[in-house]
mmCIF file with all atom_site columns, C-alpha atoms in Angstrom:
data_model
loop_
_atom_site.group_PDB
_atom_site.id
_atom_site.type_symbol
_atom_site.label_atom_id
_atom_site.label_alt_id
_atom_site.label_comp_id
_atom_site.label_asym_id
_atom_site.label_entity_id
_atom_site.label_seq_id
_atom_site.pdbx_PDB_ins_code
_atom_site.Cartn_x
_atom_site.Cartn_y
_atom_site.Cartn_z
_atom_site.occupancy
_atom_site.B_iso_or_equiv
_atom_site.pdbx_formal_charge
_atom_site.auth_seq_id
_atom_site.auth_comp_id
_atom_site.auth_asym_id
_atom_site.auth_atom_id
_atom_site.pdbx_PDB_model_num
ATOM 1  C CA . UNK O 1 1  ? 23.813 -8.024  30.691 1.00 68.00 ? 29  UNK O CA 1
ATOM 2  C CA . UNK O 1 2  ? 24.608 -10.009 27.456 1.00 80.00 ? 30  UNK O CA 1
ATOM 3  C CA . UNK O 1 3  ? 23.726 -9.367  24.183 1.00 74.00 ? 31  UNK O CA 1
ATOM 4  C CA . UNK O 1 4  ? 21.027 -11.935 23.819 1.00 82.00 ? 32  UNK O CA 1
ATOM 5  C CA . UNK O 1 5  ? 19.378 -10.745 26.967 1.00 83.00 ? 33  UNK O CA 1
ATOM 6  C CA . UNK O 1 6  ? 19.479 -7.384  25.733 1.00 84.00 ? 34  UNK O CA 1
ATOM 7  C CA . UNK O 1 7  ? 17.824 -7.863  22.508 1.00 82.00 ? 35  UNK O CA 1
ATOM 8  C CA . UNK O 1 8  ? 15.324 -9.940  24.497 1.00 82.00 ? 36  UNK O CA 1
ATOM 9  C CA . UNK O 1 9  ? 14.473 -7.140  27.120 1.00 86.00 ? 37  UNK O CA 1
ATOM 10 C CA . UNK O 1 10 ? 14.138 -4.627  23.945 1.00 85.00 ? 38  UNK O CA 1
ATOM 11 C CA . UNK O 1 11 ? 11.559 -6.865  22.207 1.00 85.00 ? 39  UNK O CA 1
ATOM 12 C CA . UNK O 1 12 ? 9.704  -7.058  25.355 1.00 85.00 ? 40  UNK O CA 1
ATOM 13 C CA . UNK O 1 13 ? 9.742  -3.131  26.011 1.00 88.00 ? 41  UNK O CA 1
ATOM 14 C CA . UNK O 1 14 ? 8.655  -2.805  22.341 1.00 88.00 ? 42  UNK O CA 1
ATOM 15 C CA . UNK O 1 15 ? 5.570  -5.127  23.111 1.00 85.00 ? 43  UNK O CA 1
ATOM 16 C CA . UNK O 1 16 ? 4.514  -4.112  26.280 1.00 89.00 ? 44  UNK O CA 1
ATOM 17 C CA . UNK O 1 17 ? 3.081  -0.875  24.346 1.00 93.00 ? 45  UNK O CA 1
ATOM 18 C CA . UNK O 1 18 ? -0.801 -1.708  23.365 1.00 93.00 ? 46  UNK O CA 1
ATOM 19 C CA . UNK O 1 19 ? -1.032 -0.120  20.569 1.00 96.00 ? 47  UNK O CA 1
ATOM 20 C CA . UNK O 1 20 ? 2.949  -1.550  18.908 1.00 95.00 ? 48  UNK O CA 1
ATOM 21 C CA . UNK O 1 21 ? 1.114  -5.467  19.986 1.00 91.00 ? 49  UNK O CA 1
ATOM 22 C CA . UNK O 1 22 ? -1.944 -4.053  17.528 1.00 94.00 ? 50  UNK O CA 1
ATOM 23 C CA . UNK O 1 23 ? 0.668  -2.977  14.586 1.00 96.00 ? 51  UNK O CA 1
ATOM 24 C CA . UNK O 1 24 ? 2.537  -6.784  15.121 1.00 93.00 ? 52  UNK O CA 1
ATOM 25 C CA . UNK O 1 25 ? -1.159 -8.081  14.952 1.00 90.00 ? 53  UNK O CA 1
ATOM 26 C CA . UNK O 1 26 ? -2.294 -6.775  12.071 1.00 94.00 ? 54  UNK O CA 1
ATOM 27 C CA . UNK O 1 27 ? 1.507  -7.274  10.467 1.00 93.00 ? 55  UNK O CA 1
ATOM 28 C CA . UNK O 1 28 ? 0.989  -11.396 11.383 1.00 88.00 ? 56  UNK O CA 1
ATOM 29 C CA . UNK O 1 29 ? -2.587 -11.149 9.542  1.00 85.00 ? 57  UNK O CA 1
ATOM 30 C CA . UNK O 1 30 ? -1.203 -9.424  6.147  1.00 82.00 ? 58  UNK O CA 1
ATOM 31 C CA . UNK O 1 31 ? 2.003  -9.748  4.657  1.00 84.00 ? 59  UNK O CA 1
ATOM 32 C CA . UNK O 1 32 ? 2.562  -5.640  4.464  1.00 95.00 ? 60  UNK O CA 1
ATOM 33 C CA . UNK O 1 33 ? 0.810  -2.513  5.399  1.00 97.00 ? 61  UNK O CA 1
ATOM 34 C CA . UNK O 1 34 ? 1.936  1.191   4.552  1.00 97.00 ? 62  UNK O CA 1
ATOM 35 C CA . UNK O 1 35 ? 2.147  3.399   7.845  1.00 97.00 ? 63  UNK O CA 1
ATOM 36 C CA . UNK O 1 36 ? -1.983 4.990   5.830  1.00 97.00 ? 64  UNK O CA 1
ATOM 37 C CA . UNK O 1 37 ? -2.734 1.316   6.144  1.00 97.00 ? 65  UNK O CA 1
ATOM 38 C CA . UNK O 1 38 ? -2.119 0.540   9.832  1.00 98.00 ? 66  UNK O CA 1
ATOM 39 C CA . UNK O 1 39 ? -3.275 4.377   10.950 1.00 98.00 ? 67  UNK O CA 1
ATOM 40 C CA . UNK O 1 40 ? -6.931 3.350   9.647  1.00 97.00 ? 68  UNK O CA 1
ATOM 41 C CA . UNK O 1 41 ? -6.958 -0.057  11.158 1.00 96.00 ? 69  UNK O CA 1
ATOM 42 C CA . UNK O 1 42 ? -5.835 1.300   14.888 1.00 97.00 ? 70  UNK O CA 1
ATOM 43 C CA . UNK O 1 43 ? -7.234 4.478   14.523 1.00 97.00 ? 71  UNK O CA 1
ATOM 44 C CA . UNK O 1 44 ? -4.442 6.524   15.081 1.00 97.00 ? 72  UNK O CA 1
ATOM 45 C CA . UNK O 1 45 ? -2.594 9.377   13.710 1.00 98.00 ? 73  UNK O CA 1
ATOM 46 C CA . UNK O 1 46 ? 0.134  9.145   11.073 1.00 96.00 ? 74  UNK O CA 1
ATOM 47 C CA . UNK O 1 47 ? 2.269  10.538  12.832 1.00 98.00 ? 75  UNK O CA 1
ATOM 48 C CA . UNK O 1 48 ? 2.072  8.227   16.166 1.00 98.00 ? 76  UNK O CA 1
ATOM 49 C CA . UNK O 1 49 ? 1.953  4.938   14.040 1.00 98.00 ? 77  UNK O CA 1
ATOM 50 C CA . UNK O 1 50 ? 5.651  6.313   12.696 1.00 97.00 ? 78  UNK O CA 1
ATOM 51 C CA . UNK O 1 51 ? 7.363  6.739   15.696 1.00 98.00 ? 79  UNK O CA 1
ATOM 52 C CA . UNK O 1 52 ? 5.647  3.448   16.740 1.00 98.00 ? 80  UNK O CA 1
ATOM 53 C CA . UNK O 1 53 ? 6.971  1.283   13.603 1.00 98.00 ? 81  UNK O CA 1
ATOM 54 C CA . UNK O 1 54 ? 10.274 3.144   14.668 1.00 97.00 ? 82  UNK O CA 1
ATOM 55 C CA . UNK O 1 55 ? 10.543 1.891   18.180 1.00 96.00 ? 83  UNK O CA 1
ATOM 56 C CA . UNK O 1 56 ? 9.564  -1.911  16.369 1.00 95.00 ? 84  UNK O CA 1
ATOM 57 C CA . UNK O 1 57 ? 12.363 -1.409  14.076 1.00 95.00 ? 85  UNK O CA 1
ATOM 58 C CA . UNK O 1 58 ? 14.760 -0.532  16.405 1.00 93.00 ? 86  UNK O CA 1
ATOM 59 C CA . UNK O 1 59 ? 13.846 -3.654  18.375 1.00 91.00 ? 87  UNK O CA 1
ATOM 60 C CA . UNK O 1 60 ? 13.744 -5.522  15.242 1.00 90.00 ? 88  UNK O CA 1
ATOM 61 C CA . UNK O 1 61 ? 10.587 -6.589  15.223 1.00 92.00 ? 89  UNK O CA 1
ATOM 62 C CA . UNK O 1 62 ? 9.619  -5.268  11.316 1.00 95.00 ? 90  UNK O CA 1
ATOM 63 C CA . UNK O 1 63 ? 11.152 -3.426  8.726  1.00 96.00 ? 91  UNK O CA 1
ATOM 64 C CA . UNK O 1 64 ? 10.321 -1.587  5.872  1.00 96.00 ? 92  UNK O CA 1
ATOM 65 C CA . UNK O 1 65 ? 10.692 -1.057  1.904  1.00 96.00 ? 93  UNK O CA 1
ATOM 66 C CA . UNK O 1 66 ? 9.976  1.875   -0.366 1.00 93.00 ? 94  UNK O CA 1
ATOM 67 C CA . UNK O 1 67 ? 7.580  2.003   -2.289 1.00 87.00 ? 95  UNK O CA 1
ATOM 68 C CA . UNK O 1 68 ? 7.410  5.257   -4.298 1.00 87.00 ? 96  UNK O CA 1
ATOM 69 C CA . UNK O 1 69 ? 6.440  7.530   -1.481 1.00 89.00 ? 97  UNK O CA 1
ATOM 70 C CA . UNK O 1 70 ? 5.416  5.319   1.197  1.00 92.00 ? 98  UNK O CA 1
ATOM 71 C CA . UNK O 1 71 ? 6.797  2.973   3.546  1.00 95.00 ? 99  UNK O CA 1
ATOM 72 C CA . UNK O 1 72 ? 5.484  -0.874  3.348  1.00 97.00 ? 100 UNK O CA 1
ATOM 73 C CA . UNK O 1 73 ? 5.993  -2.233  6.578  1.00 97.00 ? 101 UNK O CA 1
ATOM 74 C CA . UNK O 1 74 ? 6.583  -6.234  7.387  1.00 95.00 ? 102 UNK O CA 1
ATOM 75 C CA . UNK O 1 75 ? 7.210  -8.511  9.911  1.00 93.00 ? 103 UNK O CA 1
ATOM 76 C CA . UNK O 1 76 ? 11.102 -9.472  10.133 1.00 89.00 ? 104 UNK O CA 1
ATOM 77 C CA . UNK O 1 77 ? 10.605 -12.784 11.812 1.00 74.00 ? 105 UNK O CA 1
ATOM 78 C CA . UNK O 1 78 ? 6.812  -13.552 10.201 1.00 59.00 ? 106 UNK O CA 1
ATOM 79 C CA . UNK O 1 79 ? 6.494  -17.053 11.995 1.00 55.00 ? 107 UNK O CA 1
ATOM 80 C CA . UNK O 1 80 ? 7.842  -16.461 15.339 1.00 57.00 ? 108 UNK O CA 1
ATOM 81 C CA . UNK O 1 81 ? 5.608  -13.475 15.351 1.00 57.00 ? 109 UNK O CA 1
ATOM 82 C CA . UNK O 1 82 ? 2.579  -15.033 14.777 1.00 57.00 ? 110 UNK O CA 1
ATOM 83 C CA . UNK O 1 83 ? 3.272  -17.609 17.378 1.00 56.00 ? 111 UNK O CA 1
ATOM 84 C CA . UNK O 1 84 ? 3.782  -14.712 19.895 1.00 60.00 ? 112 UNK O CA 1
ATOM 85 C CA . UNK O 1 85 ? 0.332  -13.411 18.734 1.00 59.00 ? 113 UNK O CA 1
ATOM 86 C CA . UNK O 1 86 ? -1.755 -16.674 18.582 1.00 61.00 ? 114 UNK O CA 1
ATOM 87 C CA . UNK O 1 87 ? -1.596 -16.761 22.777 1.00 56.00 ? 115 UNK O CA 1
ATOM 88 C CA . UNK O 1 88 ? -2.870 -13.154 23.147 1.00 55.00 ? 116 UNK O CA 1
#
């Protein structure tokens, strides 16, 4: 499988998760949430949105920078994102 395809079927995987398509839903709507932020709006525990946001990092979907001590979260690719979002 090549590289491109591989990225491609990771984005996909990382999607195909309800709950990761809510986090990249809210992410298009504001520029950045903490993981407190996004646990209110999908009503879910800390500790679920983290390993979520992980599995979107990995497939480089968002990323992250510190902020004393919290994570603010962002979309990597903002646009393309909110293209992908607009048809669902």
């Amino acid at each position: 499988m090549s590289i491109e395809r591989e990225k491609l079927v990771k984005i996909f995987k990382a999607l195909g998760n309800e709950r990761r398509f809510l986090i990249i839903k809210h992410l298009s709507g504001k520029k950045e949430l903490t993981v407190n932020q996004i646990s209110e709006l999908i009503h879910l525990s800390f500790k679920s949105v983290s390993k979520h946001l992980l599995i979107l990092k990995n497939a480089g979907l968002v990323d992250y920078k510190a902020s004393n001590l919290n994570k603010i979260y962002f979309l990597r690719k903002k646009d393309a994102a909110k293209e992908f979002v607009r048809f669902f």
